[in-house]
mmCIF file of C-alpha atoms and ligand atoms in Angstrom:
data_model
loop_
_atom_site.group_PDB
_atom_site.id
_atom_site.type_symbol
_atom_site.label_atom_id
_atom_site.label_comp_id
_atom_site.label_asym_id
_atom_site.label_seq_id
_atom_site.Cartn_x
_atom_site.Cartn_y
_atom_site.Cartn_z
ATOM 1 C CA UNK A 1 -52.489 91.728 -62.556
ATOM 2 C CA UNK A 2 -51.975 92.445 -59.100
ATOM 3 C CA UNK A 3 -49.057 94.861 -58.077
ATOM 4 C CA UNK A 4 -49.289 93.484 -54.321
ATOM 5 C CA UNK A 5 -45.988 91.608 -53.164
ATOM 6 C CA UNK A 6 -45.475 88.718 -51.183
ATOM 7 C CA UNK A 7 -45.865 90.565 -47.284
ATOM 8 C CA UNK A 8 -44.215 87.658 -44.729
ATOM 9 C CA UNK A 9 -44.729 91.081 -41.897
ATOM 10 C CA UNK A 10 -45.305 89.622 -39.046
ATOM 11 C CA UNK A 11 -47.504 92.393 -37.730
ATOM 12 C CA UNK A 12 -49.121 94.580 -38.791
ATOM 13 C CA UNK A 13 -49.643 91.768 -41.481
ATOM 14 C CA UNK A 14 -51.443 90.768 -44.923
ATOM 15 C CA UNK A 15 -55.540 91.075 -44.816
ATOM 16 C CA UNK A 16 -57.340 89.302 -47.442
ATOM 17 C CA UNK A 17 -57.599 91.116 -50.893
ATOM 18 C CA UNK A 18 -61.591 90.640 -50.700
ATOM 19 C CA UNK A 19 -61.232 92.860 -47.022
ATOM 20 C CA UNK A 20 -58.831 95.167 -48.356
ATOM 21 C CA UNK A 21 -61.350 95.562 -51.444
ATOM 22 C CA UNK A 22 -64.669 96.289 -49.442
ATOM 23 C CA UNK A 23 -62.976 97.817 -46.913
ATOM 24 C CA UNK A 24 -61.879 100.539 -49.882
ATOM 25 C CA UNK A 25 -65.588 100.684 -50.659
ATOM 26 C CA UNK A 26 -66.889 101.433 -47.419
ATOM 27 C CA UNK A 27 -64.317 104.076 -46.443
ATOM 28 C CA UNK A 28 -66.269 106.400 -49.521
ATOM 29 C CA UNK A 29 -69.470 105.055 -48.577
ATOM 30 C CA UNK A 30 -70.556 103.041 -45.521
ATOM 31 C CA UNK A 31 -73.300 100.271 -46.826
ATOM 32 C CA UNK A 32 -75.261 103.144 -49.092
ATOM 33 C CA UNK A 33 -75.508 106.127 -46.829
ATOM 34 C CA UNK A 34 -73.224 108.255 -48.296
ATOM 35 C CA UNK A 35 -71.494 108.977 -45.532
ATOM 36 C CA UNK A 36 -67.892 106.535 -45.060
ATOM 37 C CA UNK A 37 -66.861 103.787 -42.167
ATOM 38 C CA UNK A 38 -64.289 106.526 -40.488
ATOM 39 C CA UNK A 39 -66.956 109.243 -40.613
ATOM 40 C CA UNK A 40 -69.977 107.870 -39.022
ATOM 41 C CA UNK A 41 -71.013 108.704 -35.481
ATOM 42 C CA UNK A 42 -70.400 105.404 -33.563
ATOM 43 C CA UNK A 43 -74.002 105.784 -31.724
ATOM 44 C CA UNK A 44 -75.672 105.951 -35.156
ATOM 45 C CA UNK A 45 -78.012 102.915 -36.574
ATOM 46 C CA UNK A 46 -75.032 102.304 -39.635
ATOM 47 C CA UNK A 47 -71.934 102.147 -37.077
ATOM 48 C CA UNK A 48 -74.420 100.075 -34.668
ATOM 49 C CA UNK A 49 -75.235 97.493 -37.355
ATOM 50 C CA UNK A 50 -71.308 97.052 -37.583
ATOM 51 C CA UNK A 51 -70.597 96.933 -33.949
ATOM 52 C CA UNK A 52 -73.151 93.796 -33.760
ATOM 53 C CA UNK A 53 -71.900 92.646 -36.576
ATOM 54 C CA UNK A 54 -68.708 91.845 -36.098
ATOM 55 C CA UNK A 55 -69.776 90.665 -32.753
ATOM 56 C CA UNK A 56 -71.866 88.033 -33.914
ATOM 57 C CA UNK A 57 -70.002 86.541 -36.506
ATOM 58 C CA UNK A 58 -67.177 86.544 -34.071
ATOM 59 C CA UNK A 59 -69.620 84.698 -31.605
ATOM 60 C CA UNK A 60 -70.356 82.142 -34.518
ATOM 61 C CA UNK A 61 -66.889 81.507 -35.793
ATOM 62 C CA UNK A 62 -65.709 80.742 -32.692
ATOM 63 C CA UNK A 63 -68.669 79.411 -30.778
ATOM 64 C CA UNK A 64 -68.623 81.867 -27.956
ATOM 65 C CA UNK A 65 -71.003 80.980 -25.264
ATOM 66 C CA UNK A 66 -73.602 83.456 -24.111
ATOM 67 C CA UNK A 67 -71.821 83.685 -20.554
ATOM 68 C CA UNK A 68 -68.694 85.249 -22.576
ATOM 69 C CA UNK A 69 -68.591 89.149 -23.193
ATOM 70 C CA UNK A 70 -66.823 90.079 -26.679
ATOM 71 C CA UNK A 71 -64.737 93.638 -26.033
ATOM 72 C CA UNK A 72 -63.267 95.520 -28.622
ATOM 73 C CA UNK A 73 -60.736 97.974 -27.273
ATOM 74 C CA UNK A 74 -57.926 99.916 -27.465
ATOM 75 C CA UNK A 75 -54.197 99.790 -26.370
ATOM 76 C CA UNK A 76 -53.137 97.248 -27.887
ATOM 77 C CA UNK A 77 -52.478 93.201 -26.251
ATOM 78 C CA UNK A 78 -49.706 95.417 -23.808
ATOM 79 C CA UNK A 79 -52.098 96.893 -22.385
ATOM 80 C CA UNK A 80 -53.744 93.335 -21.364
ATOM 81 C CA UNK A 81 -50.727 92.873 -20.076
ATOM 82 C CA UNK A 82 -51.152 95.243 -17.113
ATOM 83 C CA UNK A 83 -55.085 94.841 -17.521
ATOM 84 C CA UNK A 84 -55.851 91.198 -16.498
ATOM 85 C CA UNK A 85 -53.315 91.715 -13.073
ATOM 86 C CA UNK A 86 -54.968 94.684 -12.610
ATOM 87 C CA UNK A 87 -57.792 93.301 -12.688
ATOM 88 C CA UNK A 88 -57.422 89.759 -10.925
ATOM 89 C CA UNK A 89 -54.001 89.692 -9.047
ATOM 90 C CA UNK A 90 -53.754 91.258 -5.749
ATOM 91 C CA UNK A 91 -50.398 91.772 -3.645
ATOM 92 C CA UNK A 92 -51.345 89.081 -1.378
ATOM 93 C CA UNK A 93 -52.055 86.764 -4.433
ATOM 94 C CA UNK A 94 -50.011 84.238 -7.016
ATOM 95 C CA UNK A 95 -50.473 84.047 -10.689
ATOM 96 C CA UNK A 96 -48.874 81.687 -12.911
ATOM 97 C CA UNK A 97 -47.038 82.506 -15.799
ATOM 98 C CA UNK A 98 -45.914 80.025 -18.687
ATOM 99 C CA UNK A 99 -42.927 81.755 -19.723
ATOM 100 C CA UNK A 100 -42.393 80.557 -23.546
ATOM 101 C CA UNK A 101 -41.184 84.253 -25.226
ATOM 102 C CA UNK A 102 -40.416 87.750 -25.208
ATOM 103 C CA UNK A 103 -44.070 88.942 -25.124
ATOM 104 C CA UNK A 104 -44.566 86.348 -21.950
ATOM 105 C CA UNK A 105 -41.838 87.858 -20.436
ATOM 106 C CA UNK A 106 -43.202 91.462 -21.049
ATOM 107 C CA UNK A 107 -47.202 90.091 -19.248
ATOM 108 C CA UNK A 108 -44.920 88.580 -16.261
ATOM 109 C CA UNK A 109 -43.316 91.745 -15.985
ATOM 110 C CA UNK A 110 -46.137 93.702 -16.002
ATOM 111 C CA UNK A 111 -48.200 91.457 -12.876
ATOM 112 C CA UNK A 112 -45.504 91.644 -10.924
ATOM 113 C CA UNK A 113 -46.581 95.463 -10.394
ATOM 114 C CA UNK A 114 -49.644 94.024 -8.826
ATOM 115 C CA UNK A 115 -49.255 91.089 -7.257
ATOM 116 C CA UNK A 116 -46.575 87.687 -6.879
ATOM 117 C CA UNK A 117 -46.108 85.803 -9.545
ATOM 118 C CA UNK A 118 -44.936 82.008 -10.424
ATOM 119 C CA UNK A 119 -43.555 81.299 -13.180
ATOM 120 C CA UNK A 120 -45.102 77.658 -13.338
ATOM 121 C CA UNK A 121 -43.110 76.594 -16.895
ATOM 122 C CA UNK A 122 -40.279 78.484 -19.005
ATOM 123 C CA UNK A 123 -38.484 77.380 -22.367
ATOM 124 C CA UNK A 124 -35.907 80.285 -21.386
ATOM 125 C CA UNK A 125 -33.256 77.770 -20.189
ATOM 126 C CA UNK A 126 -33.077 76.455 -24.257
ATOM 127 C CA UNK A 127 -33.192 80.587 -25.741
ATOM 128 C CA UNK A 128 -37.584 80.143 -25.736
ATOM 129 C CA UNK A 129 -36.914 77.105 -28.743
ATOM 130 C CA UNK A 130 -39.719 74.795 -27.584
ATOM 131 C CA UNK A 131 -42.828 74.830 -25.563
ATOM 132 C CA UNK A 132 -42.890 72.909 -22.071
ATOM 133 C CA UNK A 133 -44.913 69.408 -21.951
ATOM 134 C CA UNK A 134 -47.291 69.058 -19.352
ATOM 135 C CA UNK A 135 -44.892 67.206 -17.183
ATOM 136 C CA UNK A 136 -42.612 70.470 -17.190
ATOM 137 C CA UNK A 137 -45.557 72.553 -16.014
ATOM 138 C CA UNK A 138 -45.291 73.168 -11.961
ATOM 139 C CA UNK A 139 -48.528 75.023 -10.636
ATOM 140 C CA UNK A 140 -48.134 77.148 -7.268
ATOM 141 C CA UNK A 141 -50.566 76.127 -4.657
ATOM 142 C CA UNK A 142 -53.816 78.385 -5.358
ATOM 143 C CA UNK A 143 -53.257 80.803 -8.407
ATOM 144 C CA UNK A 144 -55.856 83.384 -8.960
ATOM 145 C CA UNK A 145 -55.458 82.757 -13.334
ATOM 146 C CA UNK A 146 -52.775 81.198 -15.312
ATOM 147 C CA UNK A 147 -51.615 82.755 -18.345
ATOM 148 C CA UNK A 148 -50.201 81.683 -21.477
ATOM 149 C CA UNK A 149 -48.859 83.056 -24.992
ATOM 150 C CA UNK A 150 -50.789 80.741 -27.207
ATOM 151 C CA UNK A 151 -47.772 81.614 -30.290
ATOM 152 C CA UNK A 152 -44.879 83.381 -29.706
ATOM 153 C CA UNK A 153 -44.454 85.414 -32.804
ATOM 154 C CA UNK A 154 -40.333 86.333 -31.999
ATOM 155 C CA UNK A 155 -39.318 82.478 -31.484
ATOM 156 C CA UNK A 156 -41.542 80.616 -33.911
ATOM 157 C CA UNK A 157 -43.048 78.189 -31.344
ATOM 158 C CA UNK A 158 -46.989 77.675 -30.702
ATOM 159 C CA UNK A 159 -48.632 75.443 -28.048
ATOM 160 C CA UNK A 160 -50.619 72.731 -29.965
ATOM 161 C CA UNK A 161 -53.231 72.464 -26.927
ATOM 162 C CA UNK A 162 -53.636 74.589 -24.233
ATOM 163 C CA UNK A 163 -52.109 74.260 -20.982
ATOM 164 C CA UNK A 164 -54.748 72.184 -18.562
ATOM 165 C CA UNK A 165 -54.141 74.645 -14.781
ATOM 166 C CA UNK A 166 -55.595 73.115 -11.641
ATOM 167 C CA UNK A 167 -59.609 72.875 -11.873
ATOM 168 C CA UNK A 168 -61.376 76.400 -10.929
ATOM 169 C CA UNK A 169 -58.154 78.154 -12.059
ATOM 170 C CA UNK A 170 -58.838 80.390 -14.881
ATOM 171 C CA UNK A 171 -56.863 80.156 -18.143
ATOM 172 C CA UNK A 172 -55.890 83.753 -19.822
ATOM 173 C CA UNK A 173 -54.276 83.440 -23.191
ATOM 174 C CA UNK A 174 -52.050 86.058 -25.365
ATOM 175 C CA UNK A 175 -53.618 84.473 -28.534
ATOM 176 C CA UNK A 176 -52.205 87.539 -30.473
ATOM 177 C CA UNK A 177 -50.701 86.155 -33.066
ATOM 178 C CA UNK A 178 -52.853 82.709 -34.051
ATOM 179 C CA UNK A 179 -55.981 83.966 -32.813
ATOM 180 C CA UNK A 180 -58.912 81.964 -35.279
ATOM 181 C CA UNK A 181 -55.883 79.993 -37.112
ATOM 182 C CA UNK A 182 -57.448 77.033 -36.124
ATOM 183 C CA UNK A 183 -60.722 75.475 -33.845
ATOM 184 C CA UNK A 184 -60.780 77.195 -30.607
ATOM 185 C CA UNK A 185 -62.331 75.983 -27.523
ATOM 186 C CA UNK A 186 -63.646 79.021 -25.894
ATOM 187 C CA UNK A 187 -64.818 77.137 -22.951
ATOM 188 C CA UNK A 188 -61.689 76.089 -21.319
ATOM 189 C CA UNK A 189 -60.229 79.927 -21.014
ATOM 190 C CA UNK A 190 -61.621 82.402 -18.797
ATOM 191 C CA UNK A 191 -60.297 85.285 -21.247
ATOM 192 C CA UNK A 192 -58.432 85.875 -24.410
ATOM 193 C CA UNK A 193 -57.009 88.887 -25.667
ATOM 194 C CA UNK A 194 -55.316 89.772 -28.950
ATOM 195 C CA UNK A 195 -54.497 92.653 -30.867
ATOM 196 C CA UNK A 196 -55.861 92.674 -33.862
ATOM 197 C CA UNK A 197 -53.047 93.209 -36.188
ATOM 198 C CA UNK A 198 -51.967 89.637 -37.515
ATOM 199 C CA UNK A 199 -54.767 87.624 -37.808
ATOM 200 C CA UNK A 200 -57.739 89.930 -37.566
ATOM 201 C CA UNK A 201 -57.625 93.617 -39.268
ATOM 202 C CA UNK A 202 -55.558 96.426 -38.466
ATOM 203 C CA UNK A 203 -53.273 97.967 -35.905
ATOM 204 C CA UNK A 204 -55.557 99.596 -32.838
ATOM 205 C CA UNK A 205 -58.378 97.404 -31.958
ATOM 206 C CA UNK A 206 -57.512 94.925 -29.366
ATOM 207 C CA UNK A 207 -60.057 91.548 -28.817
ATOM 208 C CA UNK A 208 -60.936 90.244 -25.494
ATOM 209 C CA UNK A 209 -63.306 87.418 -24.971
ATOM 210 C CA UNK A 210 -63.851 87.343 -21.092
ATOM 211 C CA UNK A 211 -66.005 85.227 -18.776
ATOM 212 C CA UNK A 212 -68.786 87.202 -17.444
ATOM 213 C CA UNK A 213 -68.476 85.962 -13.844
ATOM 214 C CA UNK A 214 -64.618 87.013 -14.242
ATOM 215 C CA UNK A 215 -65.553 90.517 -15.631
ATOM 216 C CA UNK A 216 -67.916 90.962 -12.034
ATOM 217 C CA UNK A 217 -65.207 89.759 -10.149
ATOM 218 C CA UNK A 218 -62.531 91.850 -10.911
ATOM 219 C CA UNK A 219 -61.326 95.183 -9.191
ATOM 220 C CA UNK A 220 -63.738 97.511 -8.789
ATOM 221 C CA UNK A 221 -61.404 100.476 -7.713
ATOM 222 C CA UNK A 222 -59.622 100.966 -10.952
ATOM 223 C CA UNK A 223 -59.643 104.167 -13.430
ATOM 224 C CA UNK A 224 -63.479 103.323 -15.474
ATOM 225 C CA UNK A 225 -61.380 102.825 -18.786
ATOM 226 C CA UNK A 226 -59.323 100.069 -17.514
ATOM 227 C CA UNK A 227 -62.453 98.116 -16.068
ATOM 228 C CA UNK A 228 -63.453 95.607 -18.176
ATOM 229 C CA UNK A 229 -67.158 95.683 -16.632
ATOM 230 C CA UNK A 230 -67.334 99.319 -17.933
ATOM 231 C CA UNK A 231 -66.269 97.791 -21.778
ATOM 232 C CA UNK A 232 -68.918 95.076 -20.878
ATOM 233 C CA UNK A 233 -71.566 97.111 -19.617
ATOM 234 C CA UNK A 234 -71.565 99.407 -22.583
ATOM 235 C CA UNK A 235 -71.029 97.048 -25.372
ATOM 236 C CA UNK A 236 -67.603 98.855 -25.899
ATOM 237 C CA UNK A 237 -69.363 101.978 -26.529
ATOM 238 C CA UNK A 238 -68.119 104.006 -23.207
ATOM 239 C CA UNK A 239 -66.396 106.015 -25.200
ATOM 240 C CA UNK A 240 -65.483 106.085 -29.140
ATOM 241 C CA UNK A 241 -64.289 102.705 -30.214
ATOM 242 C CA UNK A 242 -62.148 101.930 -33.124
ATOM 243 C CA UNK A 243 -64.928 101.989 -35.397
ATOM 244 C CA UNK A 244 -63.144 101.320 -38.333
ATOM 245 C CA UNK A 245 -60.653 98.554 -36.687
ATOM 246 C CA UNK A 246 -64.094 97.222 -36.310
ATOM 247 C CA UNK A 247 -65.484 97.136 -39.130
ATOM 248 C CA UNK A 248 -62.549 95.569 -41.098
ATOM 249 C CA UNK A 249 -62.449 92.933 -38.212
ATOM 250 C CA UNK A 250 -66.237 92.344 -39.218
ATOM 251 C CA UNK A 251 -65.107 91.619 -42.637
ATOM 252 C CA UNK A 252 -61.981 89.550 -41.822
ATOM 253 C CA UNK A 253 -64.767 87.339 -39.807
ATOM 254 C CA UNK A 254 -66.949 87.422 -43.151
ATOM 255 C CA UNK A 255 -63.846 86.381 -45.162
ATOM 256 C CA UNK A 256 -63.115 83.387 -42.869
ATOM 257 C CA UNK A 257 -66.799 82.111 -42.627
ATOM 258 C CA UNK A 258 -66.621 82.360 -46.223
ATOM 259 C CA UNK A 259 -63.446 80.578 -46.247
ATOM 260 C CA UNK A 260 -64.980 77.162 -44.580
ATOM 261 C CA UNK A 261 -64.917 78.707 -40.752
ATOM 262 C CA UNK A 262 -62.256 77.656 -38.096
ATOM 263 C CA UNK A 263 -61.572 74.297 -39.354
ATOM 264 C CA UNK A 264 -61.219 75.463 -42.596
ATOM 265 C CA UNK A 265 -58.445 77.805 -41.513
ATOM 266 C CA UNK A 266 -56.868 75.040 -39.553
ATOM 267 C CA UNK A 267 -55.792 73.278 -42.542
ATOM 268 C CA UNK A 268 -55.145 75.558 -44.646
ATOM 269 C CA UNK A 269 -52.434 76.686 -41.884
ATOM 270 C CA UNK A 270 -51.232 73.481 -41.625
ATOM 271 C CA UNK A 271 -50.891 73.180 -44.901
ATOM 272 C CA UNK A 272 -49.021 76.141 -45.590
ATOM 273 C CA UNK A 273 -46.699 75.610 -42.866
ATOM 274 C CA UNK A 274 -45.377 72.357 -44.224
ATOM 275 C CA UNK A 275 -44.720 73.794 -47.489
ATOM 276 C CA UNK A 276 -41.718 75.727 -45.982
ATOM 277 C CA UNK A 277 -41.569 72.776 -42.777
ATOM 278 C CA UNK A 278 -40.489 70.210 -45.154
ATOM 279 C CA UNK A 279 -38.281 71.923 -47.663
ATOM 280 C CA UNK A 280 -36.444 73.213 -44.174
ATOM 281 C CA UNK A 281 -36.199 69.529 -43.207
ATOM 282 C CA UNK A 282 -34.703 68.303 -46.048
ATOM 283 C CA UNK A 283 -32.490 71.556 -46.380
ATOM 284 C CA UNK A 284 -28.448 70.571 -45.297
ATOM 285 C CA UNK A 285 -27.918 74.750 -45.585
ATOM 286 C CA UNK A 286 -30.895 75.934 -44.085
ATOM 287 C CA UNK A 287 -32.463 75.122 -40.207
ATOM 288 C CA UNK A 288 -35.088 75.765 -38.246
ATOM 289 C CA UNK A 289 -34.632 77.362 -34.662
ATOM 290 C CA UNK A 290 -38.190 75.635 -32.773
ATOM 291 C CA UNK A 291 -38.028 72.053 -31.943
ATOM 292 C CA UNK A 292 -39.743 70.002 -34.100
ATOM 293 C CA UNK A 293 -42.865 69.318 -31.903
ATOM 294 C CA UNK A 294 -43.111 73.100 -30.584
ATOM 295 C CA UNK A 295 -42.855 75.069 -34.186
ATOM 296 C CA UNK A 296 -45.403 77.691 -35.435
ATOM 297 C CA UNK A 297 -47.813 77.322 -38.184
ATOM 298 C CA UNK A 298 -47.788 81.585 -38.050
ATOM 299 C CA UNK A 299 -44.161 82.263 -37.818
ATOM 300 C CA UNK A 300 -41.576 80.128 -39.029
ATOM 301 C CA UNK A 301 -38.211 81.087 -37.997
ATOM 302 C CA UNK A 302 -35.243 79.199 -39.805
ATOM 303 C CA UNK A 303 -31.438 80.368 -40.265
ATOM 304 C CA UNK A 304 -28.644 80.555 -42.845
ATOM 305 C CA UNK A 305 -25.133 79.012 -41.840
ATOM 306 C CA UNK A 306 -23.904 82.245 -41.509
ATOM 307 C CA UNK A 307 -24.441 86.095 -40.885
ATOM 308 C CA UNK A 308 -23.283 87.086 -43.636
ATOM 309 C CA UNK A 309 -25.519 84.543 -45.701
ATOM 310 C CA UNK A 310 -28.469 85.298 -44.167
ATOM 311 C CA UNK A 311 -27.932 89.249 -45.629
ATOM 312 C CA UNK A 312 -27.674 88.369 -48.607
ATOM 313 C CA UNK A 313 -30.727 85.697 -48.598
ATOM 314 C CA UNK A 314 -32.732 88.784 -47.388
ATOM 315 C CA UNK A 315 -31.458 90.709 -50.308
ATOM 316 C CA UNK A 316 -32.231 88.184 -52.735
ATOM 317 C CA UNK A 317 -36.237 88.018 -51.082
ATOM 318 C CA UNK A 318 -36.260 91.511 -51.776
ATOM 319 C CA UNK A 319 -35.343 90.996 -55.219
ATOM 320 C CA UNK A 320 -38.051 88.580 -55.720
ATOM 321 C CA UNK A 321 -40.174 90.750 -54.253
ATOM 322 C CA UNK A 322 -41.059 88.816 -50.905
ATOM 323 C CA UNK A 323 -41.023 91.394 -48.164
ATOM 324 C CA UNK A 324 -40.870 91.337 -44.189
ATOM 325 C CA UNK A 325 -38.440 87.790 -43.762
ATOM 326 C CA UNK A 326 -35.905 89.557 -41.580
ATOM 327 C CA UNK A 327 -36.215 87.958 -37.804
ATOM 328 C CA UNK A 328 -37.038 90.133 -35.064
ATOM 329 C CA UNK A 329 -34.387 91.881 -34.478
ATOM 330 C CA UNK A 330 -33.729 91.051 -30.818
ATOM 331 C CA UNK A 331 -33.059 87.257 -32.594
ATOM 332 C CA UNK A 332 -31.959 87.596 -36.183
ATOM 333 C CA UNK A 333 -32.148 85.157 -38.781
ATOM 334 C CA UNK A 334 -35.392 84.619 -40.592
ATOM 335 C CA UNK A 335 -38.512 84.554 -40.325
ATOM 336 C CA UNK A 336 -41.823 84.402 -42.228
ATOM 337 C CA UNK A 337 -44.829 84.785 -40.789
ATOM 338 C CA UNK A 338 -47.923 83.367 -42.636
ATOM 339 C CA UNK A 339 -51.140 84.687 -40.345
ATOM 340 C CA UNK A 340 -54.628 83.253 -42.077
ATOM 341 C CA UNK A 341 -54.351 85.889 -44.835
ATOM 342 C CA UNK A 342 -51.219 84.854 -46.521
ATOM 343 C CA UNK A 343 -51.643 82.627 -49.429
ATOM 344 C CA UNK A 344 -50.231 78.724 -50.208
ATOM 345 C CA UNK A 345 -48.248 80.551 -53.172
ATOM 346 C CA UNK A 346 -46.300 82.750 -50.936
ATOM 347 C CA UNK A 347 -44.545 79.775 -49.057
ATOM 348 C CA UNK A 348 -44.184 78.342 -52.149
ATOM 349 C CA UNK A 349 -41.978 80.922 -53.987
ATOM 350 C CA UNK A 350 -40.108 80.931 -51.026
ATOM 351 C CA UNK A 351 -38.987 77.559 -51.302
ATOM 352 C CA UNK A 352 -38.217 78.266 -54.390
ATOM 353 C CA UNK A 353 -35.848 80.949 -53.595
ATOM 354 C CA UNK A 354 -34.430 78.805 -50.865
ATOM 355 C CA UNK A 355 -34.340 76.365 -52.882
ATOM 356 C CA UNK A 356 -31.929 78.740 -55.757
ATOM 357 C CA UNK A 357 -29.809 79.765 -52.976
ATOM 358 C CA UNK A 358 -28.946 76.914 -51.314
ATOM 359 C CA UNK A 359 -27.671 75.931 -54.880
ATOM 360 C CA UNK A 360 -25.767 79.069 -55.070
ATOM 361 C CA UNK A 361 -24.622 79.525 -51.727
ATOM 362 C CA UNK A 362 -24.238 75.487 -49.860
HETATM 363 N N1 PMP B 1 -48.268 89.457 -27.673
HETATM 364 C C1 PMP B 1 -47.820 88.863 -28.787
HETATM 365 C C2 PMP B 1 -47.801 87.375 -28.853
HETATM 366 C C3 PMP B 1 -47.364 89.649 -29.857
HETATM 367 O O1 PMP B 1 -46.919 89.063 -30.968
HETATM 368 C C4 PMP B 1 -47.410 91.060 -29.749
HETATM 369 C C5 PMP B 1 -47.008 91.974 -30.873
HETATM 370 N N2 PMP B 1 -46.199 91.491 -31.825
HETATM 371 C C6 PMP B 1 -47.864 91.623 -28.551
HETATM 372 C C7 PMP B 1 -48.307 90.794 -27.554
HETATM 373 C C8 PMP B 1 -47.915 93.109 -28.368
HETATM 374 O O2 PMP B 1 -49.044 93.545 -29.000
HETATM 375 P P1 PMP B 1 -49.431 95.081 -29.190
HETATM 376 O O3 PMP B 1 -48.411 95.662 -30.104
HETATM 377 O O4 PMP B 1 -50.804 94.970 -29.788
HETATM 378 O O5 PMP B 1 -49.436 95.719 -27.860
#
């Protein structure tokens, strides 16, 4: 009998059991050497045979051609914010922005230190409640990339494709929060950064798949740590990496290869989402905040009809023992995030208590 709880945390977030199990193992003892994960030079053969592994089963999961560099680094997906302008935008240059959340707001903020920016498509007009059709989307003339927040984790609304920029533009995506929830088409982004604390291990490892021909393009005149080319060149070993981020990122890949891959994940997501998707639906207490063709499969954000209600739904979770359902708190309301890791049975005790209250309480 497990004495885990229900964790709807939107990040840091739920890892598999198995992960959280092996992980356990290897901080005593790292694959038989005696010596554990945490406390093993990173330049030694045990840490290397980490390093390329969770390389290459990120590689295979996602299909990552061999023109792609894989980075593992630090500083979370803010400091991609300031990275990828940094590295790309120039003052006399445009990027463009799709504007769909907080975080998006945060990355626009951040390039215009460097550089102009357009902000080519926003959802702010309608408080960030849906994601702008293609039709919405207004490119500026000759932008050097076009980025995107693939979910937005505060607002509950996730882009079902990506964005299609003018040809030779390339695409940069926030995929922080439903990085590997579902099939991924590396080749139509030219880099993709996400911290790893939702969907891939813990807090302080940060992901960045990046175009090689991008990585030798970019600024050259930068501090070496904030070069990607430097992360590139050394395989992420130019100084100590988060070797143990690593490693449990290595076995979250395992987990999902193990789990049926990509695809797998896909449904299972989509599946889990409409557990809580339809009881909301049919709920005359309860709503969602995302239009219907714009909501999240990672974070669904629904409300009560009042304040007050809401409080005392969240003490009720608590109760049952389902953690981490208060919204952000720059939004309030609700919200449950359910990243790869969180099981089918979670959203289902949730309807339940939904369910119970609405009886109580409509
Ligand atoms: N982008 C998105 C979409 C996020 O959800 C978050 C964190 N919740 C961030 C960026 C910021 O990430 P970090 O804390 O790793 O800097």
């Amino acid at each position: 009998m497990s004495d885990r709880i229900y964790n709807f945390s939107a990040g840091p977030a739920v890892l598999p059991e198995e992960v959280i199990r092996s992980s356990q193992e290897a901080l005593w003892n790292l694959a038989g050497s005696g010596i554990g994960v945490m406390e093993h030079s990173h330049r030694g053969k045990e840490f290397s045979a980490v390093a390329d592994r969770a390389e290459a089963l990120c590689r295979e999961l996602a299909d990552i051609p061999s023109d792609y560099d894989v980075l593992f680094l630090q500083g979370g997906a803010s400091t991609q914010f300031f990275m990828v302008p940094m590295s790309f935008l120039t003052a006399d240059a445009t990027a463009d922005y799709l504007m769909t959340g907080a975080w998006s707001q945060k990355a626009v903020s951040e390039a215009k230190r460097f550089g102009r920016v357009h902000v080519a498509a926003t959802s702010e007009d309608k408080n960030f409640s849906y994601i702008p059709t293609t039709d919405e989307i207004r490119w500026s003339e000759r932008p050097v990339y076009a980025h995107f927040t693939s979910n937005n984790t505060i607002f509950g609304t996730e882009w079902t494709t990506e964005p299609s920029p003018p040809s030779g533009v390339p695409l940069v995506c926030d995929a922080s929060s439903d990085i590997f929830s579902r099939p991924i088409d590396v080749r139509k982004y030219g880099l993709i950064y996400a911290g790893a604390q939702k969907n891939l291990g813990p807090s302080g490892v940060t992901l960045v798949i990046v175009r090689k021909d991008l990585v030798e393009r970019a600024a050259s005149n930068l501090p070496t740590m904030l070069q990607y080319r430097t992360h590139a060149k050394e395989k992420s070993m130019y100084n100590t990496p988060p070797t143990f981020g690593m490693f449990v990122m290595a076995e979250v890949f395992d987990w999902i290869k193990a789990s049926g891959g990509l695809a797998a994940m896909g449904e299972r997501n989509r599946a889990k989402a409409a557990v809580l998707y339809d009881y909301l639906e049919r709920s005359s207490f309860f709503r969602t905040t995302a239009r219907p063709d714009s909501r999240s499969l990672m974070n669904v954000c629904f409300r009560a009809p009042t304040e007050a209600l809401e409080e005392k739904f969240l003490a009720e979770a608590k109760k049952r023992k389902l953690s981490g359902l208060k919204g952000h708190r720059s939004v309030g309301g609700m919200r449950a995030s359910i990243y790869n890791a969180f099981p089918k049975a979670g959203c289902e005790a949730l309807v339940a208590l939904m369910a119970d209250f609405e009886k109580a309480n409509g």
